[in-house]
Amino acid sequence: MNRIGPLIIIEGRNNSKVPYSRNVYINGSEKVLIDCGADEKSLTKLNQELGIEFIINTHYHPDHTQYNYLFPNAQKWINPLEYHMSQSVDAIARANGIYQEAGESGVEKWKEAIPQQWVNSLRGLSQTYEYEVEYEFDGVKVLMLHTPGHTSGLASPYFPELGVVYVSDYDMSSFGPWYNGTDGSIDDFIRSGKRLLDLDANTYITGHQKGIFTKQEFQEEMERFLGIIDQRDEGISKYVQRGLTFEELTSIGIFYPEHTLDVPIFKTWERSGIRKHLHRLGLNQLENDNSQIVTKSSSLS
């Protein structure tokens, strides 16, 4: 385990790649785990050896909450924007674009596929924390920053006295920024990314893959990471100029590899993500014309 003062870094299975995540543990008289998606074995061992009294979830996604259910006696907190939504499977389906892209039948199929353990983990949430408020656990101060974009409610726990911030899904992965749920926002993602760079921090801990960055490394990687958004804009613009329809555009693999788009949830997120970029580019999809894509001004003429 990596340690930074009182913080212990809990590595997730398979290098903390989705559907697992890297978690942070505050090792003091109050036993606090930030996010709960590393893997069942390591988290159970952590509880047996040190104890888990509080679980602070940065957001509701399963790779960060899926093992909450293992710790029924722990208090479980989440951000105030996602608390009520996360108690309803139907509301989660809407936030993930499933209802919008696949309708009621798609939601019902998704309900059949989601693990009951994740549902139980979300229903076990006990209360919310406040944004931009400093909490203290056995002398360790943590500020829950509101950093929307990945989801509308995402929080980034910042330890000002340690110069450490857990940035969750600002993970610097080659996939690039993920804002494909209906509760995600490209513009918010960019703003929050820039805010993280402005912090007085020298250590950035991501939820996935490489994991720990110095400030200089994180700055360099953030430029590349956010640059993927522009690359997506450019690619989509070129395809639209060639006359591709929306259905054609969502079948070539802008976000997900083409060969994975037969997986319903990937197809849903592909469509939702492309809609966001079309809006950002000032383009409209004409539903009644074979999904033709036109500029907003021409769609009004």
mmCIF file of C-alpha atoms in Angstrom:
data_model
loop_
_atom_site.group_PDB
_atom_site.id
_atom_site.type_symbol
_atom_site.label_atom_id
_atom_site.label_comp_id
_atom_site.label_asym_id
_atom_site.label_seq_id
_atom_site.Cartn_x
_atom_site.Cartn_y
_atom_site.Cartn_z
ATOM 1 C CA MET A 1 0.000 0.000 0.000
ATOM 2 C CA ASN A 2 1.162 3.524 -0.785
ATOM 3 C CA ARG A 3 0.990 5.937 2.132
ATOM 4 C CA ILE A 4 0.962 9.723 2.234
ATOM 5 C CA GLY A 5 1.043 10.719 5.876
ATOM 6 C CA PRO A 6 -2.201 9.447 7.408
ATOM 7 C CA LEU A 7 -3.587 8.509 3.982
ATOM 8 C CA ILE A 8 -3.428 4.943 2.674
ATOM 9 C CA ILE A 9 -3.994 4.344 -1.046
ATOM 10 C CA ILE A 10 -6.116 1.246 -1.674
ATOM 11 C CA GLU A 11 -5.415 -0.120 -5.148
ATOM 12 C CA GLY A 12 -8.286 -1.599 -7.126
ATOM 13 C CA ARG A 13 -8.200 -4.821 -9.055
ATOM 14 C CA ASN A 14 -6.606 -4.802 -12.516
ATOM 15 C CA ASN A 15 -4.636 -1.598 -11.918
ATOM 16 C CA SER A 16 -7.834 0.101 -10.726
ATOM 17 C CA LYS A 17 -9.341 0.039 -14.211
ATOM 18 C CA VAL A 18 -13.113 0.342 -14.596
ATOM 19 C CA PRO A 19 -15.187 -1.402 -13.225
ATOM 20 C CA TYR A 20 -12.879 -1.003 -10.189
ATOM 21 C CA SER A 21 -11.366 2.114 -8.659
ATOM 22 C CA ARG A 22 -8.537 3.338 -6.461
ATOM 23 C CA ASN A 23 -9.725 4.381 -2.999
ATOM 24 C CA VAL A 24 -8.232 6.508 -0.219
ATOM 25 C CA TYR A 25 -8.309 5.596 3.482
ATOM 26 C CA ILE A 26 -7.805 8.073 6.334
ATOM 27 C CA ASN A 27 -6.040 6.103 9.033
ATOM 28 C CA GLY A 28 -6.809 7.751 12.369
ATOM 29 C CA SER A 29 -9.073 7.216 15.346
ATOM 30 C CA GLU A 30 -11.966 7.788 12.921
ATOM 31 C CA LYS A 31 -11.742 5.186 10.158
ATOM 32 C CA VAL A 32 -12.742 6.835 6.879
ATOM 33 C CA LEU A 33 -12.777 5.313 3.383
ATOM 34 C CA ILE A 34 -13.176 7.565 0.351
ATOM 35 C CA ASP A 35 -14.973 5.645 -2.394
ATOM 36 C CA CYS A 36 -15.619 1.929 -2.196
ATOM 37 C CA GLY A 37 -14.799 0.231 -5.479
ATOM 38 C CA ALA A 38 -11.301 -1.248 -5.151
ATOM 39 C CA ASP A 39 -12.280 -4.902 -4.806
ATOM 40 C CA GLU A 40 -14.074 -7.062 -2.294
ATOM 41 C CA LYS A 41 -10.993 -8.870 -0.964
ATOM 42 C CA SER A 42 -8.796 -5.824 -0.271
ATOM 43 C CA LEU A 43 -11.615 -3.792 1.273
ATOM 44 C CA THR A 44 -12.721 -6.656 3.501
ATOM 45 C CA LYS A 45 -9.115 -7.103 4.655
ATOM 46 C CA LEU A 46 -8.847 -3.367 5.332
ATOM 47 C CA ASN A 47 -11.961 -3.506 7.491
ATOM 48 C CA GLN A 48 -10.690 -6.515 9.420
ATOM 49 C CA GLU A 49 -7.276 -4.979 10.104
ATOM 50 C CA LEU A 50 -8.063 -1.280 10.587
ATOM 51 C CA GLY A 51 -11.835 -0.866 10.489
ATOM 52 C CA ILE A 52 -14.208 1.195 8.317
ATOM 53 C CA GLU A 53 -16.596 3.515 10.153
ATOM 54 C CA PHE A 54 -17.346 6.083 7.443
ATOM 55 C CA ILE A 55 -17.535 5.744 3.656
ATOM 56 C CA ILE A 56 -17.507 8.981 1.668
ATOM 57 C CA ASN A 57 -18.594 8.444 -1.948
ATOM 58 C CA THR A 58 -17.479 11.067 -4.468
ATOM 59 C CA HIS A 59 -20.372 10.164 -6.770
ATOM 60 C CA TYR A 60 -22.859 7.376 -7.430
ATOM 61 C CA HIS A 61 -21.219 5.400 -10.269
ATOM 62 C CA PRO A 62 -20.781 1.685 -9.481
ATOM 63 C CA ASP A 63 -16.998 1.615 -9.818
ATOM 64 C CA HIS A 64 -16.904 3.997 -6.837
ATOM 65 C CA THR A 65 -19.809 2.677 -4.739
ATOM 66 C CA GLN A 66 -20.319 -0.999 -5.542
ATOM 67 C CA TYR A 67 -18.901 -2.443 -2.303
ATOM 68 C CA ASN A 68 -20.726 -0.165 0.139
ATOM 69 C CA TYR A 69 -23.032 -3.077 0.928
ATOM 70 C CA LEU A 70 -20.152 -5.038 2.496
ATOM 71 C CA PHE A 71 -20.082 -2.634 5.437
ATOM 72 C CA PRO A 72 -23.619 -2.382 6.843
ATOM 73 C CA ASN A 73 -22.463 -0.725 10.065
ATOM 74 C CA ALA A 74 -20.532 2.084 8.389
ATOM 75 C CA GLN A 75 -22.050 5.516 7.841
ATOM 76 C CA LYS A 76 -22.201 6.172 4.101
ATOM 77 C CA TRP A 77 -22.153 9.691 2.708
ATOM 78 C CA ILE A 78 -22.586 11.041 -0.814
ATOM 79 C CA ASN A 79 -22.908 14.483 -2.371
ATOM 80 C CA PRO A 80 -26.233 16.343 -2.005
ATOM 81 C CA LEU A 81 -26.997 16.481 -5.732
ATOM 82 C CA GLU A 82 -26.982 12.707 -6.173
ATOM 83 C CA TYR A 83 -28.362 11.426 -2.879
ATOM 84 C CA HIS A 84 -32.056 11.273 -3.768
ATOM 85 C CA MET A 85 -31.452 10.315 -7.393
ATOM 86 C CA SER A 86 -29.288 7.374 -6.362
ATOM 87 C CA GLN A 87 -32.156 5.856 -4.354
ATOM 88 C CA SER A 88 -34.198 5.233 -7.518
ATOM 89 C CA VAL A 89 -33.164 2.803 -10.239
ATOM 90 C CA ASP A 90 -35.383 4.666 -12.702
ATOM 91 C CA ALA A 91 -33.698 7.977 -11.848
ATOM 92 C CA ILE A 92 -30.260 6.383 -12.317
ATOM 93 C CA ALA A 93 -31.382 5.116 -15.728
ATOM 94 C CA ARG A 94 -32.382 8.637 -16.718
ATOM 95 C CA ALA A 95 -29.083 10.077 -15.457
ATOM 96 C CA ASN A 96 -27.201 7.547 -17.586
ATOM 97 C CA GLY A 97 -29.144 8.385 -20.752
ATOM 98 C CA ILE A 98 -30.849 5.001 -20.916
ATOM 99 C CA TYR A 99 -34.390 6.319 -20.923
ATOM 100 C CA GLN A 100 -33.549 9.070 -23.420
ATOM 101 C CA GLU A 101 -31.771 6.754 -25.854
ATOM 102 C CA ALA A 102 -33.591 3.435 -25.397
ATOM 103 C CA GLY A 103 -36.985 4.332 -23.912
ATOM 104 C CA GLU A 104 -38.940 2.372 -21.320
ATOM 105 C CA SER A 105 -38.080 -0.997 -22.865
ATOM 106 C CA GLY A 106 -34.387 -0.161 -22.669
ATOM 107 C CA VAL A 107 -34.747 0.821 -19.027
ATOM 108 C CA GLU A 108 -36.470 -2.467 -18.223
ATOM 109 C CA LYS A 109 -33.700 -4.478 -19.911
ATOM 110 C CA TRP A 110 -31.076 -2.476 -18.032
ATOM 111 C CA LYS A 111 -32.853 -3.123 -14.729
ATOM 112 C CA GLU A 112 -32.617 -6.854 -15.369
ATOM 113 C CA ALA A 113 -28.868 -6.605 -15.939
ATOM 114 C CA ILE A 114 -27.669 -4.363 -13.098
ATOM 115 C CA PRO A 115 -26.195 -6.154 -10.061
ATOM 116 C CA GLN A 116 -28.453 -6.073 -7.008
ATOM 117 C CA GLN A 117 -25.367 -5.491 -4.878
ATOM 118 C CA TRP A 118 -24.892 -2.054 -6.462
ATOM 119 C CA VAL A 119 -28.541 -1.182 -5.863
ATOM 120 C CA ASN A 120 -28.144 -2.241 -2.229
ATOM 121 C CA SER A 121 -24.949 -0.198 -1.942
ATOM 122 C CA LEU A 122 -26.767 2.954 -3.049
ATOM 123 C CA ARG A 123 -29.842 2.331 -0.930
ATOM 124 C CA GLY A 124 -27.564 2.041 2.083
ATOM 125 C CA LEU A 125 -26.451 5.674 1.764
ATOM 126 C CA SER A 126 -27.224 7.390 5.055
ATOM 127 C CA GLN A 127 -26.607 11.114 4.552
ATOM 128 C CA THR A 128 -25.001 13.839 2.469
ATOM 129 C CA TYR A 129 -21.936 15.995 2.946
ATOM 130 C CA GLU A 130 -21.772 19.644 1.976
ATOM 131 C CA TYR A 131 -19.676 21.083 -0.828
ATOM 132 C CA GLU A 132 -16.876 23.524 -0.092
ATOM 133 C CA VAL A 133 -17.064 22.720 3.618
ATOM 134 C CA GLU A 134 -14.036 21.503 5.539
ATOM 135 C CA TYR A 135 -14.456 18.293 7.523
ATOM 136 C CA GLU A 136 -11.968 17.030 10.049
ATOM 137 C CA PHE A 137 -11.307 13.401 10.937
ATOM 138 C CA ASP A 138 -8.874 12.935 13.818
ATOM 139 C CA GLY A 139 -7.049 16.103 12.830
ATOM 140 C CA VAL A 140 -7.021 15.359 9.087
ATOM 141 C CA LYS A 141 -8.799 18.174 7.265
ATOM 142 C CA VAL A 142 -10.618 17.465 4.001
ATOM 143 C CA LEU A 143 -12.545 19.888 1.803
ATOM 144 C CA MET A 144 -15.195 18.371 -0.468
ATOM 145 C CA LEU A 145 -14.800 20.377 -3.665
ATOM 146 C CA HIS A 146 -17.677 20.423 -6.145
ATOM 147 C CA THR A 147 -16.138 19.420 -9.476
ATOM 148 C CA PRO A 148 -19.024 18.650 -11.860
ATOM 149 C CA GLY A 149 -18.666 17.443 -15.420
ATOM 150 C CA HIS A 150 -18.188 13.689 -15.125
ATOM 151 C CA THR A 151 -21.489 13.777 -13.244
ATOM 152 C CA SER A 152 -23.372 16.810 -11.991
ATOM 153 C CA GLY A 153 -22.517 16.038 -8.389
ATOM 154 C CA LEU A 154 -18.941 14.772 -8.482
ATOM 155 C CA ALA A 155 -16.836 15.849 -5.499
ATOM 156 C CA SER A 156 -13.039 15.906 -5.249
ATOM 157 C CA PRO A 157 -11.776 15.501 -1.669
ATOM 158 C CA TYR A 158 -8.920 17.959 -1.077
ATOM 159 C CA PHE A 159 -6.531 17.693 1.862
ATOM 160 C CA PRO A 160 -5.095 21.236 2.028
ATOM 161 C CA GLU A 161 -2.640 20.652 4.864
ATOM 162 C CA LEU A 162 -1.253 17.560 3.124
ATOM 163 C CA GLY A 163 -1.194 19.106 -0.375
ATOM 164 C CA VAL A 164 -3.160 16.121 -1.681
ATOM 165 C CA VAL A 165 -6.353 15.883 -3.756
ATOM 166 C CA TYR A 166 -8.270 12.799 -4.859
ATOM 167 C CA VAL A 167 -9.513 13.618 -8.360
ATOM 168 C CA SER A 168 -11.570 10.491 -8.990
ATOM 169 C CA ASP A 169 -12.455 10.288 -12.696
ATOM 170 C CA TYR A 170 -10.052 12.971 -13.834
ATOM 171 C CA ASP A 171 -8.026 9.830 -14.364
ATOM 172 C CA MET A 172 -5.792 10.871 -17.289
ATOM 173 C CA SER A 173 -6.642 7.614 -19.086
ATOM 174 C CA SER A 174 -6.217 7.188 -22.837
ATOM 175 C CA PHE A 175 -10.018 6.901 -23.170
ATOM 176 C CA GLY A 176 -10.305 10.560 -22.274
ATOM 177 C CA PRO A 177 -12.952 12.519 -20.363
ATOM 178 C CA TRP A 178 -16.240 10.741 -19.696
ATOM 179 C CA TYR A 179 -19.343 12.936 -19.505
ATOM 180 C CA ASN A 180 -21.698 10.669 -21.416
ATOM 181 C CA GLY A 181 -24.539 10.451 -18.933
ATOM 182 C CA THR A 182 -27.310 13.005 -19.215
ATOM 183 C CA ASP A 183 -25.986 14.369 -15.913
ATOM 184 C CA GLY A 184 -22.561 15.013 -17.457
ATOM 185 C CA SER A 185 -21.358 18.235 -19.070
ATOM 186 C CA ILE A 186 -18.429 18.942 -21.376
ATOM 187 C CA ASP A 187 -18.133 22.585 -20.334
ATOM 188 C CA ASP A 188 -18.327 21.721 -16.627
ATOM 189 C CA PHE A 189 -15.714 19.012 -17.121
ATOM 190 C CA ILE A 190 -13.284 21.537 -18.583
ATOM 191 C CA ARG A 191 -13.976 24.133 -15.874
ATOM 192 C CA SER A 192 -13.529 21.607 -13.076
ATOM 193 C CA GLY A 193 -10.321 20.285 -14.613
ATOM 194 C CA LYS A 194 -8.878 23.784 -14.636
ATOM 195 C CA ARG A 195 -9.984 24.342 -11.050
ATOM 196 C CA LEU A 196 -8.091 21.244 -9.928
ATOM 197 C CA LEU A 197 -4.936 22.648 -11.501
ATOM 198 C CA ASP A 198 -5.312 25.848 -9.483
ATOM 199 C CA LEU A 199 -5.225 24.049 -6.131
ATOM 200 C CA ASP A 200 -2.293 24.395 -3.777
ATOM 201 C CA ALA A 201 -1.557 20.670 -4.090
ATOM 202 C CA ASN A 202 1.537 18.702 -4.991
ATOM 203 C CA THR A 203 -0.006 15.220 -5.160
ATOM 204 C CA TYR A 204 -2.975 14.208 -7.331
ATOM 205 C CA ILE A 205 -4.531 10.780 -6.806
ATOM 206 C CA THR A 206 -6.763 9.483 -9.607
ATOM 207 C CA GLY A 207 -9.450 6.848 -9.321
ATOM 208 C CA HIS A 208 -8.091 4.690 -12.121
ATOM 209 C CA GLN A 209 -4.944 3.371 -13.779
ATOM 210 C CA LYS A 210 -1.655 5.245 -13.260
ATOM 211 C CA GLY A 211 -2.876 6.705 -10.041
ATOM 212 C CA ILE A 212 -0.503 9.186 -8.418
ATOM 213 C CA PHE A 213 0.828 12.321 -10.141
ATOM 214 C CA THR A 214 2.971 15.230 -9.076
ATOM 215 C CA LYS A 215 1.481 18.624 -9.852
ATOM 216 C CA GLN A 216 3.733 19.085 -12.875
ATOM 217 C CA GLU A 217 2.839 15.636 -14.217
ATOM 218 C CA PHE A 218 -0.844 16.289 -13.664
ATOM 219 C CA GLN A 219 -0.661 19.647 -15.450
ATOM 220 C CA GLU A 220 1.015 18.058 -18.461
ATOM 221 C CA GLU A 221 -1.430 15.167 -18.556
ATOM 222 C CA MET A 222 -4.452 17.433 -18.120
ATOM 223 C CA GLU A 223 -3.553 19.325 -21.291
ATOM 224 C CA ARG A 224 -3.498 16.060 -23.217
ATOM 225 C CA PHE A 225 -6.588 14.736 -21.428
ATOM 226 C CA LEU A 226 -8.782 17.767 -22.106
ATOM 227 C CA GLY A 227 -7.358 17.933 -25.630
ATOM 228 C CA ILE A 228 -9.223 14.714 -26.395
ATOM 229 C CA ILE A 229 -12.437 16.748 -26.210
ATOM 230 C CA ASP A 230 -11.233 18.954 -29.062
ATOM 231 C CA GLN A 231 -10.172 15.875 -31.027
ATOM 232 C CA ARG A 232 -13.698 14.490 -30.679
ATOM 233 C CA ASP A 233 -15.130 17.817 -31.864
ATOM 234 C CA GLU A 234 -12.872 17.782 -34.907
ATOM 235 C CA GLY A 235 -13.665 14.190 -35.801
ATOM 236 C CA ILE A 236 -17.413 14.676 -35.489
ATOM 237 C CA SER A 237 -17.277 17.889 -37.546
ATOM 238 C CA LYS A 238 -15.467 16.107 -40.374
ATOM 239 C CA TYR A 239 -17.999 13.280 -40.456
ATOM 240 C CA VAL A 240 -20.904 15.732 -40.463
ATOM 241 C CA GLN A 241 -19.317 17.633 -43.358
ATOM 242 C CA ARG A 242 -19.206 14.347 -45.267
ATOM 243 C CA GLY A 243 -22.969 14.091 -44.822
ATOM 244 C CA LEU A 244 -23.178 11.280 -42.294
ATOM 245 C CA THR A 245 -26.525 10.909 -40.529
ATOM 246 C CA PHE A 246 -26.787 10.669 -36.767
ATOM 247 C CA GLU A 247 -27.283 6.901 -36.929
ATOM 248 C CA GLU A 248 -24.179 6.522 -39.084
ATOM 249 C CA LEU A 249 -22.182 8.823 -36.838
ATOM 250 C CA THR A 250 -23.067 6.813 -33.733
ATOM 251 C CA SER A 251 -21.943 3.553 -35.328
ATOM 252 C CA ILE A 252 -18.302 4.331 -36.157
ATOM 253 C CA GLY A 253 -16.787 4.569 -32.659
ATOM 254 C CA ILE A 254 -16.075 8.138 -31.561
ATOM 255 C CA PHE A 255 -15.913 7.153 -27.867
ATOM 256 C CA TYR A 256 -16.050 3.380 -27.739
ATOM 257 C CA PRO A 257 -14.374 0.979 -30.201
ATOM 258 C CA GLU A 258 -16.706 0.125 -33.053
ATOM 259 C CA HIS A 259 -16.684 -3.588 -32.201
ATOM 260 C CA THR A 260 -18.078 -2.866 -28.701
ATOM 261 C CA LEU A 261 -21.083 -0.846 -29.839
ATOM 262 C CA ASP A 262 -23.309 -3.914 -29.910
ATOM 263 C CA VAL A 263 -23.244 -3.725 -26.089
ATOM 264 C CA PRO A 264 -26.420 -1.722 -25.296
ATOM 265 C CA ILE A 265 -24.988 0.488 -22.549
ATOM 266 C CA PHE A 266 -21.939 1.417 -24.647
ATOM 267 C CA LYS A 267 -24.211 2.263 -27.565
ATOM 268 C CA THR A 268 -26.352 4.396 -25.253
ATOM 269 C CA TRP A 269 -23.345 6.331 -23.977
ATOM 270 C CA GLU A 270 -21.939 6.668 -27.498
ATOM 271 C CA ARG A 271 -25.178 8.286 -28.674
ATOM 272 C CA SER A 272 -25.477 10.502 -25.610
ATOM 273 C CA GLY A 273 -21.876 11.682 -25.858
ATOM 274 C CA ILE A 274 -22.188 12.512 -29.551
ATOM 275 C CA ARG A 275 -25.368 14.496 -28.893
ATOM 276 C CA LYS A 276 -23.412 16.631 -26.420
ATOM 277 C CA HIS A 277 -20.719 17.349 -29.000
ATOM 278 C CA LEU A 278 -23.274 18.174 -31.691
ATOM 279 C CA HIS A 279 -24.851 20.690 -29.334
ATOM 280 C CA ARG A 280 -21.414 22.116 -28.509
ATOM 281 C CA LEU A 281 -20.725 22.482 -32.253
ATOM 282 C CA GLY A 282 -24.030 24.233 -32.926
ATOM 283 C CA LEU A 283 -25.474 21.298 -34.845
ATOM 284 C CA ASN A 284 -28.970 19.789 -34.752
ATOM 285 C CA GLN A 285 -30.249 16.304 -35.478
ATOM 286 C CA LEU A 286 -33.418 16.222 -37.588
ATOM 287 C CA GLU A 287 -35.333 13.233 -36.251
ATOM 288 C CA ASN A 288 -37.879 13.312 -39.080
ATOM 289 C CA ASP A 289 -35.311 13.289 -41.872
ATOM 290 C CA ASN A 290 -33.303 10.088 -41.471
ATOM 291 C CA SER A 291 -31.420 11.687 -38.587
ATOM 292 C CA GLN A 292 -29.848 14.286 -40.873
ATOM 293 C CA ILE A 293 -27.518 16.672 -39.045
ATOM 294 C CA VAL A 294 -27.697 20.375 -39.863
ATOM 295 C CA THR A 295 -26.648 23.657 -38.290
ATOM 296 C CA LYS A 296 -29.134 25.077 -35.815
ATOM 297 C CA SER A 297 -29.696 28.149 -37.951
ATOM 298 C CA SER A 298 -30.597 26.105 -41.040
ATOM 299 C CA SER A 299 -32.916 23.851 -39.014
ATOM 300 C CA LEU A 300 -34.976 26.925 -38.188
ATOM 301 C CA SER A 301 -35.321 28.128 -41.766
#
